Coordinates of C-alpha atoms (C1' of nucleotides) in Angstrom, one line a residue:
Chain A
X529 CA 239.5 -105.5 212.5
X530 CA 241.1 -108.3 214.1
X531 CA 237.9 -110.5 212.4
X532 CA 240.1 -109.5 208.9
X533 CA 243.1 -110.1 209.7
X534 CA 242.2 -113.6 211.4
X535 CA 240.0 -114.3 208.4
X536 CA 242.1 -113.6 206.3
X537 CA 245.3 -115.8 208.1
X538 CA 243.0 -118.9 208.6
X539 CA 241.7 -119.1 204.7
X540 CA 245.1 -120.3 204.0
X541 CA 245.0 -123.0 206.5
X542 CA 243.9 -124.3 210.0
X543 CA 245.8 -122.9 212.8
X544 CA 245.6 -122.8 216.6
X545 CA 245.5 -119.7 218.3
X546 CA 249.3 -119.9 219.1
X547 CA 250.9 -120.4 215.6
X548 CA 247.6 -117.7 214.4
X549 CA 249.2 -114.8 216.8
X550 CA 252.7 -115.6 215.3
X551 CA 251.6 -116.1 211.5
X552 CA 250.0 -112.3 212.2
X553 CA 253.1 -111.0 213.7
X554 CA 254.6 -112.0 210.7
X555 CA 251.8 -110.9 208.0
X556 CA 250.8 -107.9 209.7
X557 CA 254.7 -106.8 211.1
X558 CA 254.3 -103.1 212.4
X559 CA 250.6 -102.7 211.8
X560 CA 248.3 -104.2 214.7
X561 CA 250.7 -106.4 217.0
X562 CA 247.7 -108.7 218.2
X563 CA 247.9 -109.8 221.8
X564 CA 246.0 -112.8 223.6
X565 CA 243.7 -110.3 225.2
X566 CA 242.1 -109.8 221.8
X567 CA 243.1 -112.6 219.6
X568 CA 241.2 -115.2 222.1
X569 CA 238.3 -112.9 222.2
X570 CA 237.8 -112.4 218.9
X571 CA 238.3 -116.1 218.1
X572 CA 235.0 -116.6 220.5
X573 CA 233.3 -114.0 218.8
X574 CA 234.3 -115.4 215.1
X575 CA 232.9 -118.7 217.0
X576 CA 229.5 -117.8 217.9
X577 CA 229.0 -116.0 214.4
X578 CA 229.7 -119.3 212.9
X579 CA 232.7 -117.8 210.5
X580 CA 235.2 -120.4 212.2
X581 CA 234.9 -123.9 214.1
X582 CA 237.1 -125.3 216.5
X583 CA 238.3 -128.5 217.3
X584 CA 239.9 -130.1 219.8
X585 CA 242.9 -132.4 219.1
X586 CA 244.4 -134.8 221.7
X587 CA 248.1 -135.3 221.9
X588 CA 248.2 -137.6 218.5
X589 CA 248.0 -134.2 216.8
X590 CA 246.0 -132.9 214.3
X591 CA 247.3 -135.7 211.6
X592 CA 244.6 -137.8 213.1
X593 CA 242.0 -135.9 211.2
X594 CA 242.0 -134.2 208.0
X595 CA 240.9 -130.7 208.5
X596 CA 241.6 -129.1 204.7
X597 CA 239.2 -127.0 203.2
X598 CA 235.9 -125.7 204.7
X599 CA 234.5 -127.2 207.9
X600 CA 231.1 -128.5 207.9
X601 CA 229.1 -131.6 208.5
X602 CA 231.4 -134.5 210.0
X603 CA 233.6 -131.7 211.4
X604 CA 231.4 -130.2 213.1
X605 CA 230.2 -133.6 214.3
X606 CA 233.6 -134.3 215.2
X607 CA 234.0 -131.2 217.4
X608 CA 230.7 -131.6 219.4
X609 CA 232.0 -135.1 220.2
X610 CA 235.5 -133.9 221.4
X611 CA 234.1 -130.8 223.5
X612 CA 234.1 -131.7 226.8
X613 CA 237.4 -133.9 226.7
X614 CA 239.8 -131.8 229.3
X615 CA 242.6 -134.1 228.4
X616 CA 246.2 -133.0 227.7
X617 CA 247.4 -130.8 225.5
X618 CA 243.9 -129.8 224.0
X619 CA 245.0 -127.8 221.1
X620 CA 241.9 -126.0 219.6
X621 CA 242.7 -125.7 215.8
X622 CA 240.6 -123.2 213.9
X623 CA 239.4 -123.3 210.7
X624 CA 237.7 -120.7 208.2
X625 CA 233.9 -121.6 207.5
X626 CA 231.7 -120.9 204.4
X627 CA 230.0 -118.2 206.3
X628 CA 233.7 -116.9 207.5
X629 CA 234.7 -116.8 204.2
X630 CA 231.7 -114.5 202.7
X631 CA 232.4 -112.6 206.0
X632 CA 236.0 -112.1 204.9
X633 CA 234.8 -110.8 201.1
X634 CA 232.8 -108.2 203.2
X635 CA 234.8 -107.1 205.7
X636 CA 237.1 -106.7 202.7
X637 CA 234.8 -104.7 200.8
X638 CA 234.2 -101.9 203.6
X639 CA 236.1 -98.6 203.4
X640 CA 239.2 -98.1 205.4
X641 CA 240.3 -94.7 205.8
X642 CA 242.8 -94.7 208.3
X643 CA 246.6 -96.5 207.4
X644 CA 246.1 -99.4 209.9
X645 CA 243.3 -101.3 208.5
X646 CA 243.9 -100.0 204.6
X647 CA 246.9 -102.2 205.1
X648 CA 245.6 -104.9 206.6
X649 CA 242.9 -104.9 203.6
X650 CA 246.1 -104.6 201.5
X651 CA 248.0 -107.6 203.0
X652 CA 244.7 -109.9 202.2
X653 CA 243.5 -108.2 199.0
X654 CA 243.9 -111.6 196.6
X655 CA 240.5 -112.5 198.3
X656 CA 238.8 -110.0 196.8
X657 CA 237.8 -109.2 192.8
X658 CA 239.6 -106.0 190.8
X659 CA 236.8 -103.4 191.2
X660 CA 236.6 -103.8 194.4
X661 CA 240.4 -103.7 195.3
X662 CA 240.4 -100.2 192.8
X663 CA 237.5 -98.9 194.7
X664 CA 239.6 -99.7 198.0
X665 CA 242.8 -97.6 196.5
X666 CA 240.9 -94.7 194.9
X667 CA 239.4 -94.4 198.4
X668 CA 242.7 -94.5 199.9
X669 CA 244.1 -92.0 197.8
X670 CA 241.3 -89.3 198.1
X671 CA 241.7 -89.5 201.9
X672 CA 245.6 -89.4 201.7
X673 CA 244.7 -86.3 199.3
X674 CA 242.2 -84.4 201.7
X675 CA 244.7 -84.9 204.4
X676 CA 247.6 -83.3 202.7
X677 CA 245.6 -80.4 201.9
X678 CA 244.7 -79.9 205.8
X679 CA 247.9 -80.4 206.9
X680 CA 249.2 -77.7 204.3
X681 CA 246.4 -75.7 205.4
X682 CA 247.4 -75.7 209.3
X683 CA 251.0 -75.2 208.3
X684 CA 249.9 -72.2 206.6
X685 CA 248.0 -70.7 209.5
X686 CA 250.4 -71.8 212.4
X687 CA 252.5 -69.3 214.2
X688 CA 255.8 -70.2 213.8
X689 CA 257.4 -70.6 217.0
X690 CA 257.6 -74.2 217.4
X691 CA 260.6 -76.2 215.3
X692 CA 259.3 -79.9 216.2
X693 CA 255.7 -79.1 215.6
X694 CA 256.8 -77.6 212.2
X695 CA 259.4 -80.6 211.3
X696 CA 256.7 -83.4 212.4
X697 CA 254.0 -81.6 209.8
X698 CA 256.8 -81.1 207.0
X699 CA 257.5 -84.8 207.6
X700 CA 253.7 -86.0 207.5
X701 CA 253.5 -84.0 204.4
X702 CA 256.0 -85.5 202.3
X703 CA 255.0 -88.8 203.9
X704 CA 251.8 -88.3 202.7
X705 CA 253.1 -87.7 199.0
X706 CA 254.8 -90.3 198.8
X707 CA 251.9 -92.5 199.5
X708 CA 249.8 -90.5 197.2
X709 CA 252.7 -91.2 194.5
X710 CA 252.7 -95.5 195.9
X711 CA 249.0 -95.7 195.5
X712 CA 249.4 -94.0 192.1
X713 CA 251.6 -96.8 190.8
X714 CA 249.2 -99.5 192.5
X715 CA 246.1 -98.3 190.6
X716 CA 247.9 -98.3 187.3
X717 CA 249.3 -102.0 187.7
X718 CA 246.1 -102.7 188.9
X719 CA 244.2 -101.0 186.4
X720 CA 246.7 -102.7 183.5
X721 CA 246.5 -106.2 184.6
X722 CA 242.6 -106.0 185.0
X723 CA 242.2 -108.6 182.9
X724 CA 244.0 -111.8 184.5
X725 CA 243.0 -111.2 187.8
X726 CA 238.9 -111.1 187.6
X727 CA 238.2 -114.0 189.5
X728 CA 238.9 -113.7 193.3
X729 CA 238.5 -117.0 194.7
X730 CA 241.5 -119.1 193.8
X731 CA 240.5 -122.6 192.9
X732 CA 239.0 -121.7 189.1
X733 CA 240.0 -122.8 186.2
Chain B
X734 CA 248.7 -91.6 226.1
X735 CA 246.1 -89.0 226.2
X736 CA 246.5 -87.6 228.9
X737 CA 249.9 -86.8 227.7
X738 CA 248.4 -84.6 224.6
X739 CA 245.5 -83.0 226.8
X740 CA 248.7 -81.7 229.5
X741 CA 250.3 -80.7 226.8
X742 CA 247.6 -78.9 225.1
X743 CA 246.5 -77.3 228.8
X744 CA 250.0 -75.9 228.8
X745 CA 249.9 -73.7 226.6
X746 CA 246.5 -72.5 228.5
X747 CA 243.0 -73.2 229.7
X748 CA 240.2 -74.6 227.9
X749 CA 237.1 -76.7 228.3
X750 CA 236.7 -79.9 227.0
X751 CA 234.9 -79.2 223.7
X752 CA 237.9 -76.1 222.9
X753 CA 240.2 -78.9 223.6
X754 CA 239.2 -81.5 221.2
X755 CA 239.2 -79.1 218.6
X756 CA 243.0 -78.0 219.3
X757 CA 244.0 -81.9 220.0
X758 CA 242.6 -82.1 216.5
X759 CA 244.2 -79.2 215.0
X760 CA 247.8 -80.1 216.8
X761 CA 247.9 -83.7 216.6
X762 CA 246.0 -84.5 213.1
X763 CA 246.3 -87.5 211.7
X764 CA 247.6 -88.9 215.0
X765 CA 244.9 -90.1 217.6
X766 CA 241.9 -88.6 216.5
X767 CA 240.0 -88.4 220.2
X768 CA 236.9 -88.9 220.5
X769 CA 234.9 -87.5 223.8
X770 CA 234.7 -91.1 224.9
X771 CA 238.1 -90.9 225.8
X772 CA 238.6 -87.5 226.8
X773 CA 236.4 -86.8 229.4
X774 CA 237.1 -89.7 231.3
X775 CA 240.9 -89.1 231.1
X776 CA 239.9 -85.4 232.6
X777 CA 238.5 -87.1 234.8
X778 CA 241.2 -89.4 235.4
X779 CA 244.2 -86.4 235.8
X780 CA 241.7 -84.3 238.1
X781 CA 241.6 -87.1 240.5
X782 CA 245.3 -87.0 240.4
X783 CA 245.5 -83.3 240.8
X784 CA 247.3 -82.8 237.5
X785 CA 244.1 -80.6 236.3
X786 CA 241.9 -78.4 237.9
X787 CA 238.3 -77.6 236.5
X788 CA 236.2 -74.0 237.1
X789 CA 232.9 -74.2 236.2
X790 CA 232.0 -70.9 234.6
X791 CA 228.6 -68.9 234.7
X792 CA 227.6 -67.0 231.8
X793 CA 230.4 -64.0 232.0
X794 CA 232.6 -66.5 230.7
X795 CA 236.3 -67.1 232.1
X796 CA 237.1 -63.2 231.9
X797 CA 235.5 -63.1 235.7
X798 CA 238.8 -64.6 236.6
X799 CA 242.5 -64.8 235.6
X800 CA 243.6 -68.0 235.1
X801 CA 247.1 -67.5 233.4
X802 CA 249.5 -69.8 235.0
X803 CA 249.4 -72.4 237.3
X804 CA 246.1 -72.6 239.3
X805 CA 247.2 -72.9 243.4
X806 CA 245.8 -71.4 246.2
X807 CA 242.8 -69.3 245.4
X808 CA 242.2 -70.6 242.1
X809 CA 241.7 -74.0 244.3
X810 CA 239.3 -72.3 246.5
X811 CA 237.5 -70.6 244.1
X812 CA 236.6 -73.7 242.2
X813 CA 235.6 -75.4 245.4
X814 CA 233.6 -72.1 245.9
X815 CA 231.6 -72.5 242.8
X816 CA 231.3 -76.4 243.0
X817 CA 228.2 -77.1 243.4
X818 CA 226.3 -74.7 241.1
X819 CA 224.5 -75.9 238.5
X820 CA 223.4 -72.7 236.5
X821 CA 222.8 -72.1 232.8
X822 CA 225.6 -73.2 230.9
X823 CA 228.2 -74.4 233.3
X824 CA 231.5 -74.5 231.0
X825 CA 234.0 -76.4 232.9
X826 CA 237.3 -74.8 232.2
X827 CA 240.2 -77.3 232.5
X828 CA 243.9 -75.8 233.7
X829 CA 247.1 -77.7 234.3
X830 CA 248.5 -77.3 237.7
X831 CA 251.9 -77.7 239.1
X832 CA 251.4 -81.7 239.8
X833 CA 250.3 -81.8 236.0
X834 CA 253.2 -80.0 234.3
X835 CA 255.8 -82.5 236.7
X836 CA 253.6 -85.3 235.2
X837 CA 253.8 -84.0 231.9
X838 CA 257.8 -84.0 232.0
X839 CA 257.6 -87.4 233.3
X840 CA 255.7 -88.7 230.3
X841 CA 257.4 -87.1 227.8
X842 CA 260.6 -88.6 229.2
X843 CA 259.3 -92.5 229.1
X844 CA 260.1 -94.1 226.3
X845 CA 257.9 -94.1 223.0
X846 CA 258.3 -97.4 220.4
X847 CA 255.3 -96.9 218.2
X848 CA 254.7 -94.2 215.4
X849 CA 251.7 -92.8 217.1
X850 CA 253.4 -92.1 220.5
X851 CA 256.4 -90.3 219.4
X852 CA 254.7 -88.2 217.1
X853 CA 252.7 -87.0 219.9
X854 CA 256.0 -86.2 222.1
X855 CA 257.6 -84.9 219.2
X856 CA 254.6 -82.2 219.2
X857 CA 255.2 -81.4 222.6
X858 CA 259.2 -81.5 222.8
X859 CA 259.5 -78.3 223.4
X860 CA 258.9 -78.5 227.2
X861 CA 261.3 -81.1 227.9
X862 CA 265.4 -80.7 227.9
X863 CA 267.8 -81.4 225.1
X864 CA 269.4 -84.8 226.5
X865 CA 265.3 -86.0 227.0
X866 CA 265.3 -84.9 223.4
X867 CA 268.2 -86.7 222.4
X868 CA 267.4 -89.8 224.0
X869 CA 264.1 -90.3 222.5
X870 CA 265.3 -89.1 219.5
X871 CA 267.7 -92.1 218.6
X872 CA 265.9 -94.9 220.5
X873 CA 263.1 -94.1 217.6
X874 CA 265.9 -94.3 215.1
X875 CA 267.2 -97.6 216.7
X876 CA 263.3 -99.3 216.7
X877 CA 262.7 -98.1 213.0
X878 CA 266.5 -99.7 211.9
X879 CA 265.4 -103.0 213.9
X880 CA 262.0 -102.9 212.4
X881 CA 263.3 -102.3 208.9
X882 CA 265.7 -105.0 209.2
X883 CA 263.2 -107.2 210.3
X884 CA 260.9 -106.5 207.5
X885 CA 263.9 -107.0 205.0
X886 CA 264.1 -110.5 206.7
X887 CA 260.5 -111.2 206.2
X888 CA 260.7 -109.9 202.5
X889 CA 263.2 -112.3 201.8
X890 CA 262.1 -115.6 203.0
X891 CA 258.7 -115.1 202.2
X892 CA 257.4 -117.2 199.0
X893 CA 256.9 -114.5 196.1
X894 CA 253.2 -115.4 195.4
X895 CA 251.6 -112.3 196.3
X896 CA 252.1 -109.2 194.9
X897 CA 250.1 -107.1 197.3
X898 CA 251.5 -108.1 200.1
X899 CA 255.3 -107.8 198.5
X900 CA 254.2 -104.2 197.4
X901 CA 253.3 -103.6 201.2
X902 CA 256.8 -104.7 202.4
X903 CA 258.8 -103.0 200.1
X904 CA 256.9 -99.6 201.0
X905 CA 257.0 -100.3 203.9
X906 CA 260.8 -100.6 203.6
X907 CA 260.8 -97.3 202.1
X908 CA 258.8 -95.6 204.3
X909 CA 261.1 -96.7 207.0
X910 CA 264.4 -95.5 205.4
X911 CA 262.7 -92.0 204.8
X912 CA 262.0 -91.8 208.5
X913 CA 265.5 -92.8 209.8
X914 CA 266.8 -90.3 207.5
X915 CA 264.5 -87.8 208.7
X916 CA 265.2 -88.4 212.3
X917 CA 268.8 -88.1 211.3
X918 CA 268.5 -84.7 210.4
X919 CA 266.5 -83.4 213.5
X920 CA 269.5 -85.8 215.8
X921 CA 272.0 -83.5 213.8
X922 CA 269.9 -79.9 214.4
X923 CA 269.3 -81.0 217.9
X924 CA 273.6 -82.0 218.6
X925 CA 273.9 -79.0 216.6
X926 CA 271.6 -76.6 218.9
X927 CA 271.8 -77.8 222.2
X928 CA 273.8 -75.2 223.7
X929 CA 271.0 -72.4 223.2
X930 CA 267.7 -74.8 224.4
X931 CA 269.0 -76.1 227.2
X932 CA 265.8 -74.8 229.6
X933 CA 262.9 -76.8 228.8
X934 CA 259.9 -74.8 230.9
X935 CA 260.2 -71.6 229.3
X936 CA 259.9 -68.1 231.9
X937 CA 263.8 -67.8 232.4
X938 CA 266.1 -65.0 231.6
Chain C
dC709 C1' 265.0 -141.2 236.5
dT710 C1' 263.7 -136.8 238.4
dG711 C1' 263.6 -132.2 239.1
dC712 C1' 263.7 -128.0 237.0
dC713 C1' 263.6 -124.5 232.7
dG714 C1' 261.9 -122.2 229.0
dA715 C1' 259.1 -122.5 224.8
dT716 C1' 254.4 -123.5 223.6
dA717 C1' 249.6 -122.8 224.7
dT718 C1' 244.8 -121.2 226.6
dA719 C1' 242.1 -118.0 229.1
dT720 C1' 241.3 -114.0 231.8
dC721 C1' 240.9 -109.1 233.8
dG722 C1' 241.3 -104.6 234.6
dG723 C1' 241.7 -100.8 232.5
dA724 C1' 242.3 -97.5 228.5
dC725 C1' 239.7 -96.2 224.2
dC726 C1' 236.5 -95.7 220.9
dG727 C1' 231.8 -94.8 217.9
dA728 C1' 227.6 -93.8 218.9
dT729 C1' 224.3 -91.4 221.3
dA730 C1' 221.6 -88.5 224.8
dG731 C1' 221.0 -84.2 226.7
dA732 C1' 221.0 -79.6 227.4
dT733 C1' 221.7 -74.8 226.2
dT734 C1' 222.8 -71.1 223.5
dG735 C1' 222.4 -68.0 219.5
dC736 C1' 220.9 -66.9 214.9
dT737 C1' 217.1 -66.7 211.6
dC738 C1' 212.6 -66.3 209.4
Chain D
dG1061 C1' 209.3 -66.8 219.5
dA1062 C1' 209.3 -71.1 217.1
dG1063 C1' 212.7 -73.7 215.2
dC1064 C1' 217.1 -75.4 213.9
dA1065 C1' 222.1 -75.7 213.8
dA1066 C1' 226.0 -75.2 216.4
dT1067 C1' 227.9 -75.9 221.0
dC1068 C1' 229.3 -78.3 225.1
dT1069 C1' 229.0 -82.2 228.8
dA1070 C1' 228.6 -86.8 229.5
dT1071 C1' 227.5 -92.2 229.5
dC1072 C1' 227.1 -96.6 227.5
dG1073 C1' 228.7 -101.0 225.0
dG1074 C1' 232.0 -103.0 223.3
dT1075 C1' 236.7 -103.6 221.4
dC1076 C1' 241.3 -103.5 222.2
dC1077 C1' 245.6 -104.5 224.5
dG1078 C1' 249.4 -105.6 228.8
dA1079 C1' 249.8 -108.2 232.6
dT1080 C1' 248.8 -111.8 234.4
dA1081 C1' 247.4 -117.1 235.8
dT1082 C1' 247.9 -121.9 234.6
dA1083 C1' 249.4 -125.8 232.6
dT1084 C1' 252.2 -129.3 229.4
dC1085 C1' 255.8 -130.0 226.5
dG1086 C1' 260.4 -131.3 225.0
dG1087 C1' 265.1 -131.3 226.5
dC1088 C1' 269.4 -131.9 229.9
dA1089 C1' 271.9 -131.4 234.1
dG1090 C1' 272.3 -134.3 238.2

DNA sequence: CTGCCGATATATCGGACCGATAGATTGCTC
DNA sequence: GAGCAATCTATCGGTCCGATATATCGGCAG
């Protein structure tokens, strides 16, 4: 799940770990307060998979080499050349690869049932196509409807001794209904505008 | 966090692991779908701490010995007596101890900033006293107010290119405001009824 | 200039947690 | 009485997080 977030952020530009964490905090906000203890292992995982590439820069900064776009060929060569360098201020700047972009779309496509992962997918919705978006939205709405039924059943069957549990359940019911209505608006908007937003990948006439 | 849930459930009666999981599912519902992979290690942890006691029963079931109330003295003796028994159908029935009840109150008292742990504490609010309840409710409201400000700042500073991120943030703002209002009602109710619910532990004239 | 401080930056460790799975027993059904 | 689903306890690999270690950077006080 954190891999989706990393790839989604890196898709907009290359960053090093610390910046990445800050962007994750601002974009994802309340969902998933990523810590270094999960960020760096995840970056290593992604690097092993070939989804991201790391370039170590010296104190001259990243301006010495243009890293916009997908990193392949000479970037990888440059990286291996500078790999062993352990001079002062070695910032590792990460960039997404073509493998990483495919992985991003793949992660976006697979279903998200809980609130956290759905919100994260929604934050990166611009990277996938209309049908996928609709599928995710409708699946989420179905999950919420099911949960609404379940909570209502529990609310009806429960012995009424505890006002706090009851307040919790009632508020959960209200929140869930609000979420369902919100999803309905998103679905309607998606259906209405499905002819102008067909292409997911961006740079395209 | 899962320890709080276990102790809160066990406070109402002794259960074995499988029942415990079912109760956790129904009481906590959407929050924290506990799995066996966390339930059993947590039970072992609690047993090591002396917060819960496990009794292995044979096929005659738990009815052979009364286990209501706190398990001390003869219950512990009974447990150690039957410990090595590995006959057929050894269900391990767990019960909360006095140490566990103190631990429950302690866990309830410490602050809960995120939604999950706050909801869990609210589900077991009846086990702590009025001032603690008020403190937790007000702290939660303060956290939500802060988050609301943060989201609004992010919403104002953000470049408006992405409608999905914007929809996410707006909905988050609405949900947070709704939660704050709900907390306000709970706080008012708590303040109004603070003279009749002073004693937390139950059995008391 | 030097020493100190807070922000920046990378990385690791132990432990909590989860999904999947194993393995054993019970009871129901045909 | 054999098969089969449900019950029940338990573990494993792996992910994630909080705390922590280490080192460099810019600034500025003495």
